[in-house]
Amino acid sequence: MSQAKHRRSIKRSIRETWIPHLILGVVGLLFLLPFVWTVLTSLKTQEEIFAIPIVWIPEHFQWSNYVEAVNMIPFFRYLWNTVLVAGVSVIGVVLICPLVAYGFSRIQFKGRNTLFYFMLATLMLPYQVTLIPLYVLYNNLGLLDSFWPLWLGAWFGMATNVFMVRQFFMNLPYELSESAKIDGASEFRIYSQIILPLARPAVMTIGLLTFLASWGDFMGPLIYLNSPENWTLSIGLKGYIGETKVAWEQLMAASTLFTVPIVVLYFFVQKQFIEGIALTGFK
């Protein structure tokens, strides 16, 4: 009898644990394959890249491709521009969005729900719809060919991030705020010393999402930046594409360097990211 139970337990473990993990592992490898291919291509010669049959592992790793990649274009200048735009955008989102979300979730005032619905309505407007009005606005303000159009929107709150943090705040017990008010704490003190520290996973989540969006943004720099010295990496990578030839090995090396910071950052904050995504959907 015990052996039969043991066999059923093993079968249940295989069915409920091993098979799902195996499927997830295969799917994960499929998502990882493009990045692995980019890294391997960055270490090949031009002949190995276009060889038939496909050469998966280069015979000799061409580390010189990375040196040539950063010298072919002003790579570090573009890198600094990208870090600057992404960093200022993240700071704006982390400072402003939780503050707006706190007002929509913890403070009772007339018209709160109406304003919140209007904010949610902005999510229905595609970026392409607001592109021309924003371009005209920034042009009238004299902000074109500068970084202002790329980070200014983050400092006025972003509806998606406000919504996520609001959902997190609404999961917190209202007794925390009421007890602090009885003790004489102001609304801002309640927000900054009680509510905001508890929302660290949600705040880190919106910070990471904003960084990823700003780091890989191509449309914004393409529209608003004209001078080559102001380009970000997403635009600067086209410097490897000539009129008659593409430096594929250098392009793949630069693409690898462009992607690595995102991968490294995710490994550092993945726990908070997953926790923030999960907790914002509870209510």
mmCIF file of C-alpha atoms in Angstrom:
data_model
loop_
_atom_site.group_PDB
_atom_site.id
_atom_site.type_symbol
_atom_site.label_atom_id
_atom_site.label_comp_id
_atom_site.label_asym_id
_atom_site.label_seq_id
_atom_site.Cartn_x
_atom_site.Cartn_y
_atom_site.Cartn_z
ATOM 1 C CA MET A 1 0.000 0.000 0.000
ATOM 2 C CA SER A 2 2.819 2.371 0.913
ATOM 3 C CA GLN A 3 4.597 1.601 -2.368
ATOM 4 C CA ALA A 4 1.434 2.411 -4.326
ATOM 5 C CA LYS A 5 1.098 5.732 -2.477
ATOM 6 C CA HIS A 6 4.756 6.440 -3.141
ATOM 7 C CA ARG A 7 4.319 5.802 -6.862
ATOM 8 C CA ARG A 8 1.224 8.011 -6.975
ATOM 9 C CA SER A 9 3.161 10.728 -5.153
ATOM 10 C CA ILE A 10 5.978 10.526 -7.701
ATOM 11 C CA LYS A 11 3.525 10.682 -10.606
ATOM 12 C CA ARG A 12 1.774 13.672 -9.029
ATOM 13 C CA SER A 13 5.108 15.397 -8.504
ATOM 14 C CA ILE A 14 6.072 14.811 -12.135
ATOM 15 C CA ARG A 15 2.684 16.021 -13.360
ATOM 16 C CA GLU A 16 2.432 19.084 -11.130
ATOM 17 C CA THR A 17 6.077 20.149 -10.820
ATOM 18 C CA TRP A 18 8.483 18.680 -13.340
ATOM 19 C CA ILE A 19 6.353 18.959 -16.475
ATOM 20 C CA PRO A 20 5.337 22.632 -15.917
ATOM 21 C CA HIS A 21 8.935 23.568 -15.082
ATOM 22 C CA LEU A 22 10.189 21.745 -18.166
ATOM 23 C CA ILE A 23 7.723 23.611 -20.375
ATOM 24 C CA LEU A 24 8.651 26.941 -18.789
ATOM 25 C CA GLY A 25 12.344 26.129 -19.238
ATOM 26 C CA VAL A 26 11.886 25.416 -22.958
ATOM 27 C CA VAL A 27 9.865 28.607 -23.451
ATOM 28 C CA GLY A 28 12.510 30.570 -21.510
ATOM 29 C CA LEU A 29 15.253 29.219 -23.759
ATOM 30 C CA LEU A 30 13.268 30.299 -26.819
ATOM 31 C CA PHE A 31 13.084 33.847 -25.457
ATOM 32 C CA LEU A 32 16.794 33.745 -24.594
ATOM 33 C CA LEU A 33 17.849 32.515 -28.038
ATOM 34 C CA PRO A 34 17.876 35.937 -29.810
ATOM 35 C CA PHE A 35 20.151 37.416 -27.141
ATOM 36 C CA VAL A 36 22.498 34.411 -27.286
ATOM 37 C CA TRP A 37 22.593 34.683 -31.073
ATOM 38 C CA THR A 38 23.434 38.402 -30.808
ATOM 39 C CA VAL A 39 26.317 37.685 -28.425
ATOM 40 C CA LEU A 40 27.700 34.881 -30.580
ATOM 41 C CA THR A 41 27.395 36.967 -33.748
ATOM 42 C CA SER A 42 29.306 39.804 -32.078
ATOM 43 C CA LEU A 43 32.271 37.432 -31.702
ATOM 44 C CA LYS A 44 32.333 36.201 -35.322
ATOM 45 C CA THR A 45 34.097 37.353 -38.430
ATOM 46 C CA GLN A 46 32.147 38.702 -41.403
ATOM 47 C CA GLU A 47 32.630 35.389 -43.225
ATOM 48 C CA GLU A 48 31.317 33.324 -40.298
ATOM 49 C CA ILE A 49 28.212 35.506 -39.988
ATOM 50 C CA PHE A 50 27.095 34.731 -43.549
ATOM 51 C CA ALA A 51 28.505 31.208 -43.755
ATOM 52 C CA ILE A 52 26.260 28.390 -44.987
ATOM 53 C CA PRO A 53 25.659 26.109 -43.171
ATOM 54 C CA ILE A 54 25.260 28.328 -40.120
ATOM 55 C CA VAL A 55 28.277 28.670 -37.853
ATOM 56 C CA TRP A 56 26.893 28.710 -34.324
ATOM 57 C CA ILE A 57 30.148 28.904 -32.374
ATOM 58 C CA PRO A 58 32.949 31.020 -33.908
ATOM 59 C CA GLU A 59 36.267 29.268 -34.397
ATOM 60 C CA HIS A 60 38.120 32.142 -32.747
ATOM 61 C CA PHE A 61 36.330 34.702 -30.595
ATOM 62 C CA GLN A 62 36.802 38.134 -32.168
ATOM 63 C CA TRP A 63 36.956 40.313 -29.047
ATOM 64 C CA SER A 64 38.369 43.082 -31.208
ATOM 65 C CA ASN A 65 34.846 43.621 -32.549
ATOM 66 C CA TYR A 66 33.947 45.304 -29.268
ATOM 67 C CA VAL A 67 36.944 47.629 -29.447
ATOM 68 C CA GLU A 68 36.077 48.554 -33.020
ATOM 69 C CA ALA A 69 32.406 49.003 -32.057
ATOM 70 C CA VAL A 70 33.088 51.642 -29.411
ATOM 71 C CA ASN A 71 35.579 53.436 -31.659
ATOM 72 C CA MET A 72 33.504 53.451 -34.847
ATOM 73 C CA ILE A 73 30.920 55.815 -33.343
ATOM 74 C CA PRO A 74 31.019 58.116 -30.257
ATOM 75 C CA PHE A 75 29.665 55.188 -28.244
ATOM 76 C CA PHE A 76 30.336 56.523 -24.763
ATOM 77 C CA ARG A 77 28.795 59.889 -25.656
ATOM 78 C CA TYR A 78 25.618 58.140 -26.778
ATOM 79 C CA LEU A 79 25.769 55.919 -23.692
ATOM 80 C CA TRP A 80 25.936 58.946 -21.400
ATOM 81 C CA ASN A 81 22.990 60.560 -23.207
ATOM 82 C CA THR A 82 20.967 57.369 -22.786
ATOM 83 C CA VAL A 83 21.831 57.043 -19.095
ATOM 84 C CA LEU A 84 20.964 60.699 -18.535
ATOM 85 C CA VAL A 85 17.568 60.475 -20.225
ATOM 86 C CA ALA A 86 16.656 57.188 -18.535
ATOM 87 C CA GLY A 87 17.916 58.316 -15.124
ATOM 88 C CA VAL A 88 16.029 61.630 -15.079
ATOM 89 C CA SER A 89 12.866 59.889 -16.320
ATOM 90 C CA VAL A 90 13.096 57.301 -13.543
ATOM 91 C CA ILE A 91 13.620 59.985 -10.895
ATOM 92 C CA GLY A 92 10.577 61.888 -12.143
ATOM 93 C CA VAL A 93 8.356 58.813 -12.163
ATOM 94 C CA VAL A 94 9.496 57.614 -8.731
ATOM 95 C CA LEU A 95 8.907 61.055 -7.175
ATOM 96 C CA ILE A 96 5.663 62.101 -8.858
ATOM 97 C CA CYS A 97 3.627 58.961 -9.607
ATOM 98 C CA PRO A 98 3.445 57.635 -5.999
ATOM 99 C CA LEU A 99 2.447 61.119 -4.814
ATOM 100 C CA VAL A 100 -0.406 61.301 -7.331
ATOM 101 C CA ALA A 101 -1.409 57.709 -6.576
ATOM 102 C CA TYR A 102 -1.564 58.513 -2.870
ATOM 103 C CA GLY A 103 -4.008 61.312 -3.539
ATOM 104 C CA PHE A 104 -6.241 59.078 -5.640
ATOM 105 C CA SER A 105 -6.194 56.206 -3.153
ATOM 106 C CA ARG A 106 -5.905 57.596 0.402
ATOM 107 C CA ILE A 107 -7.296 61.152 0.360
ATOM 108 C CA GLN A 108 -11.030 61.775 0.119
ATOM 109 C CA PHE A 109 -11.966 64.862 -1.907
ATOM 110 C CA LYS A 110 -14.794 65.874 -4.191
ATOM 111 C CA GLY A 111 -14.385 64.710 -7.770
ATOM 112 C CA ARG A 112 -11.600 62.246 -6.955
ATOM 113 C CA ASN A 113 -13.092 59.359 -8.929
ATOM 114 C CA THR A 114 -13.961 61.623 -11.867
ATOM 115 C CA LEU A 115 -10.394 62.878 -12.106
ATOM 116 C CA PHE A 116 -9.110 59.323 -11.814
ATOM 117 C CA TYR A 117 -11.335 58.175 -14.691
ATOM 118 C CA PHE A 118 -10.131 61.073 -16.818
ATOM 119 C CA MET A 119 -6.564 60.006 -16.099
ATOM 120 C CA LEU A 120 -7.361 56.417 -17.084
ATOM 121 C CA ALA A 121 -8.945 57.688 -20.302
ATOM 122 C CA THR A 122 -5.543 58.968 -21.401
ATOM 123 C CA LEU A 123 -4.384 55.346 -21.563
ATOM 124 C CA MET A 124 -6.685 54.863 -24.552
ATOM 125 C CA LEU A 125 -4.817 57.443 -26.618
ATOM 126 C CA PRO A 126 -2.039 55.822 -28.687
ATOM 127 C CA TYR A 127 1.349 57.523 -28.663
ATOM 128 C CA GLN A 128 0.999 58.241 -32.378
ATOM 129 C CA VAL A 129 -2.157 60.298 -31.752
ATOM 130 C CA THR A 130 -0.458 62.709 -29.349
ATOM 131 C CA LEU A 131 2.850 62.799 -31.213
ATOM 132 C CA ILE A 132 2.094 65.764 -33.489
ATOM 133 C CA PRO A 133 0.437 67.945 -30.789
ATOM 134 C CA LEU A 134 3.369 67.279 -28.445
ATOM 135 C CA TYR A 135 5.858 68.059 -31.205
ATOM 136 C CA VAL A 136 4.122 71.390 -31.895
ATOM 137 C CA LEU A 137 4.053 72.162 -28.154
ATOM 138 C CA TYR A 138 7.750 71.433 -27.646
ATOM 139 C CA ASN A 139 8.576 73.385 -30.803
ATOM 140 C CA ASN A 140 6.706 76.440 -29.504
ATOM 141 C CA LEU A 141 8.533 76.110 -26.194
ATOM 142 C CA GLY A 142 11.891 75.926 -27.992
ATOM 143 C CA LEU A 143 12.718 72.499 -26.552
ATOM 144 C CA LEU A 144 13.410 70.590 -29.766
ATOM 145 C CA ASP A 145 16.860 69.023 -30.235
ATOM 146 C CA SER A 146 17.211 68.720 -26.461
ATOM 147 C CA PHE A 147 16.527 66.035 -23.883
ATOM 148 C CA TRP A 148 13.573 67.880 -22.367
ATOM 149 C CA PRO A 149 10.881 66.236 -24.547
ATOM 150 C CA LEU A 150 12.245 62.792 -23.601
ATOM 151 C CA TRP A 151 11.924 63.175 -19.835
ATOM 152 C CA LEU A 152 9.509 66.047 -19.219
ATOM 153 C CA GLY A 153 6.422 63.824 -19.462
ATOM 154 C CA ALA A 154 7.727 61.615 -16.653
ATOM 155 C CA TRP A 155 7.696 64.594 -14.278
ATOM 156 C CA PHE A 156 3.984 65.203 -14.855
ATOM 157 C CA GLY A 157 2.911 61.690 -13.918
ATOM 158 C CA MET A 158 2.300 58.694 -16.173
ATOM 159 C CA ALA A 159 -1.160 57.163 -16.060
ATOM 160 C CA THR A 160 -0.033 53.531 -16.160
ATOM 161 C CA ASN A 161 2.397 53.954 -13.292
ATOM 162 C CA VAL A 162 -0.055 56.003 -11.223
ATOM 163 C CA PHE A 163 -2.650 53.271 -11.678
ATOM 164 C CA MET A 164 -0.242 50.528 -10.595
ATOM 165 C CA VAL A 165 0.878 52.330 -7.438
ATOM 166 C CA ARG A 166 -2.696 53.332 -6.607
ATOM 167 C CA GLN A 167 -3.751 49.687 -6.695
ATOM 168 C CA PHE A 168 -0.913 48.881 -4.300
ATOM 169 C CA PHE A 169 -1.850 51.705 -1.920
ATOM 170 C CA MET A 170 -5.461 50.546 -1.835
ATOM 171 C CA ASN A 171 -4.327 47.162 -0.528
ATOM 172 C CA LEU A 172 -2.762 48.776 2.547
ATOM 173 C CA PRO A 173 -4.958 48.969 5.680
ATOM 174 C CA TYR A 174 -6.554 52.376 6.219
ATOM 175 C CA GLU A 175 -6.009 51.888 9.953
ATOM 176 C CA LEU A 176 -2.350 52.830 9.393
ATOM 177 C CA SER A 177 -3.321 56.307 8.207
ATOM 178 C CA GLU A 178 -6.029 56.744 10.834
ATOM 179 C CA SER A 179 -3.686 55.812 13.685
ATOM 180 C CA ALA A 180 -1.060 58.249 12.409
ATOM 181 C CA LYS A 181 -3.646 61.054 12.163
ATOM 182 C CA ILE A 182 -4.719 60.416 15.757
ATOM 183 C CA ASP A 183 -1.064 60.820 16.762
ATOM 184 C CA GLY A 184 -0.998 64.188 14.992
ATOM 185 C CA ALA A 185 0.897 63.256 11.840
ATOM 186 C CA SER A 186 0.315 65.404 8.762
ATOM 187 C CA GLU A 187 -0.840 63.957 5.469
ATOM 188 C CA PHE A 188 2.604 64.326 3.897
ATOM 189 C CA ARG A 189 4.277 62.701 6.890
ATOM 190 C CA ILE A 190 1.878 59.761 6.672
ATOM 191 C CA TYR A 191 2.727 59.420 2.994
ATOM 192 C CA SER A 192 6.492 59.777 3.283
ATOM 193 C CA GLN A 193 7.149 57.841 6.516
ATOM 194 C CA ILE A 194 4.407 55.198 6.616
ATOM 195 C CA ILE A 195 2.799 54.490 3.253
ATOM 196 C CA LEU A 196 5.693 55.062 0.838
ATOM 197 C CA PRO A 197 8.185 52.719 2.610
ATOM 198 C CA LEU A 198 5.587 49.935 2.427
ATOM 199 C CA ALA A 199 5.205 50.527 -1.318
ATOM 200 C CA ARG A 200 8.844 49.881 -2.157
ATOM 201 C CA PRO A 201 8.094 46.892 -4.470
ATOM 202 C CA ALA A 202 5.559 48.904 -6.473
ATOM 203 C CA VAL A 203 7.824 51.949 -6.698
ATOM 204 C CA MET A 204 10.778 49.836 -7.828
ATOM 205 C CA THR A 205 8.534 48.167 -10.400
ATOM 206 C CA ILE A 206 7.452 51.420 -12.040
ATOM 207 C CA GLY A 207 11.053 52.637 -11.866
ATOM 208 C CA LEU A 208 12.288 49.546 -13.690
ATOM 209 C CA LEU A 209 9.534 49.730 -16.318
ATOM 210 C CA THR A 210 10.302 53.404 -16.920
ATOM 211 C CA PHE A 211 14.020 52.688 -17.228
ATOM 212 C CA LEU A 212 13.386 49.924 -19.758
ATOM 213 C CA ALA A 213 11.069 52.157 -21.802
ATOM 214 C CA SER A 214 13.481 55.110 -21.773
ATOM 215 C CA TRP A 215 16.583 53.001 -22.392
ATOM 216 C CA GLY A 216 15.158 51.319 -25.472
ATOM 217 C CA ASP A 217 13.083 54.246 -26.769
ATOM 218 C CA PHE A 218 13.650 54.788 -30.477
ATOM 219 C CA MET A 219 10.679 56.886 -31.594
ATOM 220 C CA GLY A 220 11.223 59.747 -29.135
ATOM 221 C CA PRO A 221 14.917 60.404 -29.887
ATOM 222 C CA LEU A 222 14.255 59.959 -33.602
ATOM 223 C CA ILE A 223 11.577 62.683 -33.569
ATOM 224 C CA TYR A 224 13.033 65.213 -31.139
ATOM 225 C CA LEU A 225 16.836 64.909 -31.481
ATOM 226 C CA ASN A 226 18.483 66.331 -34.584
ATOM 227 C CA SER A 227 22.125 66.935 -33.601
ATOM 228 C CA PRO A 228 24.296 63.779 -33.645
ATOM 229 C CA GLU A 229 25.959 64.768 -30.366
ATOM 230 C CA ASN A 230 22.555 64.517 -28.653
ATOM 231 C CA TRP A 231 21.681 61.074 -29.971
ATOM 232 C CA THR A 232 20.989 58.177 -27.633
ATOM 233 C CA LEU A 233 22.292 54.673 -28.260
ATOM 234 C CA SER A 234 19.067 53.506 -29.888
ATOM 235 C CA ILE A 235 19.615 56.122 -32.622
ATOM 236 C CA GLY A 236 23.411 55.957 -32.586
ATOM 237 C CA LEU A 237 23.414 52.278 -33.577
ATOM 238 C CA LYS A 238 22.480 53.288 -37.108
ATOM 239 C CA GLY A 239 26.037 54.611 -37.423
ATOM 240 C CA TYR A 240 27.108 51.037 -38.190
ATOM 241 C CA ILE A 241 24.816 50.982 -41.224
ATOM 242 C CA GLY A 242 26.414 52.569 -44.271
ATOM 243 C CA GLU A 243 24.989 53.236 -47.717
ATOM 244 C CA THR A 244 26.503 50.096 -49.221
ATOM 245 C CA LYS A 245 27.695 48.036 -46.261
ATOM 246 C CA VAL A 246 26.612 47.099 -42.753
ATOM 247 C CA ALA A 247 29.272 46.386 -40.132
ATOM 248 C CA TRP A 248 27.328 43.477 -38.704
ATOM 249 C CA GLU A 249 29.943 42.235 -36.267
ATOM 250 C CA GLN A 250 30.395 45.729 -34.761
ATOM 251 C CA LEU A 251 26.648 46.324 -34.781
ATOM 252 C CA MET A 252 26.028 43.101 -32.864
ATOM 253 C CA ALA A 253 28.813 43.967 -30.408
ATOM 254 C CA ALA A 254 27.270 47.382 -29.753
ATOM 255 C CA SER A 255 23.808 45.802 -29.456
ATOM 256 C CA THR A 256 25.184 43.415 -26.843
ATOM 257 C CA LEU A 257 26.654 46.292 -24.858
ATOM 258 C CA PHE A 258 23.315 48.087 -25.230
ATOM 259 C CA THR A 259 21.387 45.096 -23.834
ATOM 260 C CA VAL A 260 23.667 43.937 -21.011
ATOM 261 C CA PRO A 261 22.799 46.783 -18.566
ATOM 262 C CA ILE A 262 19.103 45.879 -18.814
ATOM 263 C CA VAL A 263 19.801 42.208 -18.089
ATOM 264 C CA VAL A 264 22.071 43.031 -15.156
ATOM 265 C CA LEU A 265 19.589 45.519 -13.699
ATOM 266 C CA TYR A 266 16.756 43.008 -13.897
ATOM 267 C CA PHE A 267 18.725 40.392 -11.944
ATOM 268 C CA PHE A 268 19.255 42.929 -9.153
ATOM 269 C CA VAL A 269 15.603 43.962 -8.843
ATOM 270 C CA GLN A 270 13.740 40.901 -10.094
ATOM 271 C CA LYS A 271 12.440 39.988 -6.627
ATOM 272 C CA GLN A 272 10.921 43.426 -6.036
ATOM 273 C CA PHE A 273 9.699 43.555 -9.630
ATOM 274 C CA ILE A 274 7.789 40.275 -9.402
ATOM 275 C CA GLU A 275 6.436 41.172 -5.961
ATOM 276 C CA GLY A 276 5.292 44.580 -7.161
ATOM 277 C CA ILE A 277 3.538 43.164 -10.229
ATOM 278 C CA ALA A 278 1.802 40.518 -8.118
ATOM 279 C CA LEU A 279 0.653 42.805 -5.277
ATOM 280 C CA THR A 280 -0.704 45.554 -7.536
ATOM 281 C CA GLY A 281 -3.254 43.100 -8.919
ATOM 282 C CA PHE A 282 -4.728 41.900 -5.643
ATOM 283 C CA LYS A 283 -7.596 44.390 -5.540
#
